CSV table of C-alpha atoms in Angstrom, one decimal:
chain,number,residue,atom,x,y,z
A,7,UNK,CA,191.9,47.8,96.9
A,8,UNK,CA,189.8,47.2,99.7
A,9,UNK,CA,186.3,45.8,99.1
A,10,UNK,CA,182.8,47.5,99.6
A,11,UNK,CA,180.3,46.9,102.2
A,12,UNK,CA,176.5,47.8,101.5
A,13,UNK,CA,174.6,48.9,104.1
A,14,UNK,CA,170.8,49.5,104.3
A,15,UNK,CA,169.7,52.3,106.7
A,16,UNK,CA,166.0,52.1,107.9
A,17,UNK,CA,165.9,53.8,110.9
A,18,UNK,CA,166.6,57.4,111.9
A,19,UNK,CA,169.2,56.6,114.8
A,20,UNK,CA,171.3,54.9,112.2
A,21,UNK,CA,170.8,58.0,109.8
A,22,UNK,CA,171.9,60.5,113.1
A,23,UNK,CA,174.7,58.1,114.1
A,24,UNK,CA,176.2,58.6,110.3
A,25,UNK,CA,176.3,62.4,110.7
A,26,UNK,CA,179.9,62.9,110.9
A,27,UNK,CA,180.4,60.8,107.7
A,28,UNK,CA,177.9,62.1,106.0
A,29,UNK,CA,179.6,65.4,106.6
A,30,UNK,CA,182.3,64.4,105.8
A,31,UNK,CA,181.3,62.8,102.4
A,32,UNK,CA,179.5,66.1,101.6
A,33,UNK,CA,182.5,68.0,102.0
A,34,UNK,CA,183.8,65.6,98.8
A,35,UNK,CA,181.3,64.9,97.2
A,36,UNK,CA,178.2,66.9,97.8
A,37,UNK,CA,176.6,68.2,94.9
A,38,UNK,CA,173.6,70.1,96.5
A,39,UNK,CA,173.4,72.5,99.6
A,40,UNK,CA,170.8,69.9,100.5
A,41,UNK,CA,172.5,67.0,100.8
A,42,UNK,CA,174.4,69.0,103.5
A,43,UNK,CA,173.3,66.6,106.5
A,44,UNK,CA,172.4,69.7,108.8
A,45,UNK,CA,169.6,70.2,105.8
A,46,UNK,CA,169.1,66.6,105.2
A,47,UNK,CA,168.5,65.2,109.0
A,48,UNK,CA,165.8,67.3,109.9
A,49,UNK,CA,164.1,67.1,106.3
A,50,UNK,CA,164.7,63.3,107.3
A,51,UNK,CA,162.5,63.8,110.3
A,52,UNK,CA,159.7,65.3,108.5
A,53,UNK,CA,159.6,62.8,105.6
A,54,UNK,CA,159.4,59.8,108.4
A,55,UNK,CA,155.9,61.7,110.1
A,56,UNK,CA,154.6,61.9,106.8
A,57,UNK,CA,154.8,58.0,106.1
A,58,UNK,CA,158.0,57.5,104.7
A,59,UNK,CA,160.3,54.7,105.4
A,60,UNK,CA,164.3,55.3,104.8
A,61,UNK,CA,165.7,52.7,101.9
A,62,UNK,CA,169.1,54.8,102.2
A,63,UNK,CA,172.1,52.3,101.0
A,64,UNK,CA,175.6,53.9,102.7
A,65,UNK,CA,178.5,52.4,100.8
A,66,UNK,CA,181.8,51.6,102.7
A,67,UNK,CA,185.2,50.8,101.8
A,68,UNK,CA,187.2,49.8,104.8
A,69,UNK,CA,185.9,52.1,107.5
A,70,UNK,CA,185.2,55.5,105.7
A,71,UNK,CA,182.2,56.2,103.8
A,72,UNK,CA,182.4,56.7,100.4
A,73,UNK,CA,179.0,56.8,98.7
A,74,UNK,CA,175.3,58.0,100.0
A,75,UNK,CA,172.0,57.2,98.3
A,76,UNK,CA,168.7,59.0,100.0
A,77,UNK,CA,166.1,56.6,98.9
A,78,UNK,CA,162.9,56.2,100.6
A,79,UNK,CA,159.9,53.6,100.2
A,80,UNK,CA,155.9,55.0,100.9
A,81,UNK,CA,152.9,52.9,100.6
A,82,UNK,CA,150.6,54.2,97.8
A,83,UNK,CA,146.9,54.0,98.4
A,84,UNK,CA,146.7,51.1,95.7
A,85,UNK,CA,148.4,49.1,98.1
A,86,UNK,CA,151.7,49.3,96.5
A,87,UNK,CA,155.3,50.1,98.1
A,88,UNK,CA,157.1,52.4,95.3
A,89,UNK,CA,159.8,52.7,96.0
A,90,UNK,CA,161.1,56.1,95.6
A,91,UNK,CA,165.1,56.6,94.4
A,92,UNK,CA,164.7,60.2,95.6
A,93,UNK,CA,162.6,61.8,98.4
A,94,UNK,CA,159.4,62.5,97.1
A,95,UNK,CA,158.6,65.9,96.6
A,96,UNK,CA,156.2,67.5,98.1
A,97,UNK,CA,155.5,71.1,99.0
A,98,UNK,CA,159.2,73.0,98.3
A,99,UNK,CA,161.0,69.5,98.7
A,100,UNK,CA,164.7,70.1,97.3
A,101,UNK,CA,166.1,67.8,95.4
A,102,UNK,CA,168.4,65.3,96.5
A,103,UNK,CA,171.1,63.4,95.1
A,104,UNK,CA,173.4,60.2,95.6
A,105,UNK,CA,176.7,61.0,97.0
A,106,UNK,CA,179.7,59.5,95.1
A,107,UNK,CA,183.7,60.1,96.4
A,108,UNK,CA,185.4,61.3,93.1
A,109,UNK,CA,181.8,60.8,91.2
A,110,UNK,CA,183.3,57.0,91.3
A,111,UNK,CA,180.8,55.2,88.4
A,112,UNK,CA,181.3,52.3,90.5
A,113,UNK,CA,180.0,53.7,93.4
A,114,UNK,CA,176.8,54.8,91.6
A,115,UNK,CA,176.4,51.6,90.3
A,116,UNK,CA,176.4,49.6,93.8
A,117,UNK,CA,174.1,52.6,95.4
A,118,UNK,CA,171.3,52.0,92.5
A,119,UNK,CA,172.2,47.8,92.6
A,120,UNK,CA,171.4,48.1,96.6
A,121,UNK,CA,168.1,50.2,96.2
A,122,UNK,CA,166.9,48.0,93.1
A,123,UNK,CA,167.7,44.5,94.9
A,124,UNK,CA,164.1,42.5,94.9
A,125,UNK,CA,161.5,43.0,92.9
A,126,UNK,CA,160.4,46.6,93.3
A,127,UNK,CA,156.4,46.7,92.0
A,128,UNK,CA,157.3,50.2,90.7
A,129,UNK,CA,160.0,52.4,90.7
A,130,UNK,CA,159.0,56.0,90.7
A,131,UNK,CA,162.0,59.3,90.3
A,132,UNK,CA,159.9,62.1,90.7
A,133,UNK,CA,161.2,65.2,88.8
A,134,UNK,CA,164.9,64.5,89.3
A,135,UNK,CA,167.1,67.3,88.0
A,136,UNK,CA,169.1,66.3,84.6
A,137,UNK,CA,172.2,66.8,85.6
A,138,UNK,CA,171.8,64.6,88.9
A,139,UNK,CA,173.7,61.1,89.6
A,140,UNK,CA,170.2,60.0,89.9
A,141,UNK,CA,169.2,60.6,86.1
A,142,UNK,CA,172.3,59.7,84.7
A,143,UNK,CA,172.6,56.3,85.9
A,144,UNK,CA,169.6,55.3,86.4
A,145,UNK,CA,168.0,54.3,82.6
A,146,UNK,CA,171.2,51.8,82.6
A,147,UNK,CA,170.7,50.4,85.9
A,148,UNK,CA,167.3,49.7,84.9
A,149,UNK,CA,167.6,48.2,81.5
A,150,UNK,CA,170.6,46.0,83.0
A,151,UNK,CA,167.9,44.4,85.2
A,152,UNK,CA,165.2,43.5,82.5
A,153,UNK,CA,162.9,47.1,83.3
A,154,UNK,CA,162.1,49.3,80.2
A,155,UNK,CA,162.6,52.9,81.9
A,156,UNK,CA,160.5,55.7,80.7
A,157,UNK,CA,162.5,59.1,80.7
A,158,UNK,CA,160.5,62.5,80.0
A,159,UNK,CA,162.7,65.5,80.7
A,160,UNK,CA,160.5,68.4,82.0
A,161,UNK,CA,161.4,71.9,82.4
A,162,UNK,CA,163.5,72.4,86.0
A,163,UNK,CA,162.6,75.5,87.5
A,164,UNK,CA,164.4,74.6,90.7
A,165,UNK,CA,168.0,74.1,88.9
A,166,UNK,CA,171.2,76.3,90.4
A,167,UNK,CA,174.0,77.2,88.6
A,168,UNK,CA,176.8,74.7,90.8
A,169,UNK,CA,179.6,77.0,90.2
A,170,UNK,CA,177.6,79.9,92.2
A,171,UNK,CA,178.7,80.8,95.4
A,172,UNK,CA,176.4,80.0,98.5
A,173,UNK,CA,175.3,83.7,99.2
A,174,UNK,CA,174.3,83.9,95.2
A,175,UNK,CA,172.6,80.7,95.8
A,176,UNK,CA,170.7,81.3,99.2
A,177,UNK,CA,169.7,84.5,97.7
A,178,UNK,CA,167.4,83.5,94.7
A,179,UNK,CA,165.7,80.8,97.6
A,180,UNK,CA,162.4,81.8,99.1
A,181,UNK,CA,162.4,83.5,102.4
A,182,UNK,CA,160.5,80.5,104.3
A,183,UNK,CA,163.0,78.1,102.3
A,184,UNK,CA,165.8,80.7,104.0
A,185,UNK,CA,164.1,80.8,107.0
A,186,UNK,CA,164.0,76.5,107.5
A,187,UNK,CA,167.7,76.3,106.1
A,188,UNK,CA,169.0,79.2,109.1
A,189,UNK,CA,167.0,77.0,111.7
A,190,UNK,CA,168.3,73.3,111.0
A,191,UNK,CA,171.8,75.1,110.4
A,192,UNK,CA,171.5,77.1,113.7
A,193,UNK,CA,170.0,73.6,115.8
A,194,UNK,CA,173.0,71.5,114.6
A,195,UNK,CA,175.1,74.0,115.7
């Protein structure tokens, strides 16, 4: 089997440049209309002017893409760099997830390993839905590298059923969140 090459994506060019593959690993392995990169990119964008700094790990095996992590790092006004294994949320933010071909746990593992190389000063998931890669493999990760991981599971009032179709899902959205997801869709073309 040919072996995996971890790559950390910092910059938004990079991020643009891996639109087709991230397209292309969506149409695998996406598990959220968000991850769609037509949704992602501009979100991207936004997240950048607001003081975040990509952390996003691409795993490749031979030349095709086969796992995505969106992580993100922001200072905090303690002087801190959290680093953030989701996009924060603020506002509507939607949640995001890491992109596995086949769900592959191996994949998972070598997106968190990337993200949690060094010595993060804290390690923040902000309300990631229960059923995400995200909160699944994460606790393990975490204990495997010496950190005691503190899991609360709050109510998820932003959760969609996965087996819905797209028009049942776009419709219980809010008419700005519509609105935003028409726009990037219609300006990627």
């Amino acid at each position: 089997m040919t072996e995996m090459k971890t790559e950390i994506v910092k910059e938004l060019s990079r991020l643009e440049a891996l639109r087709p593959d991230l397209l292309a690993l969506h149409g695998t392995a996406g598990r959220t209309p968000f991850d769609h990169p037509a949704f992602f990119l501009p979100w991207v964008v936004t997240a950048i002017a607001n003081g975040l700094t990509p952390r996003c790990v691409a795993l490749w095996r031979g030349g095709d893409l086969v796992g995505f992590g969106p992580f993100f790092v922001k200072p905090s006004k303690f002087g801190l760099t959290p680093a953030r294994l989701s996009p924060p949320l603020y506002g509507s933010t939607p949640f995001f997830d890491m992109m596995a071909e086949g769900d592959d746990p191996e994949v998972l593992d070598r997106l968190l390993s990337a993200v949690l190389t060094g010595d993060p000063p804290h390690v923040l998931v902000p309300k990631t839905r229960a059923v995400s890669h995200v909160f699944t493999h994460l606790p393990a990760a975490l204990t495997a590298r010496g950190f005691r991981p503190e899991v609360r599971v709050e109510p998820d009032y932003h959760a969609a059923e996965l087996g819905m179709s797209g028009d049942a899902f776009t419709a219980g959205l809010s008419k700005t969140t519509r609105r935003k997801i028409r726009r990037y869709t219609k300006a990627m073309g």
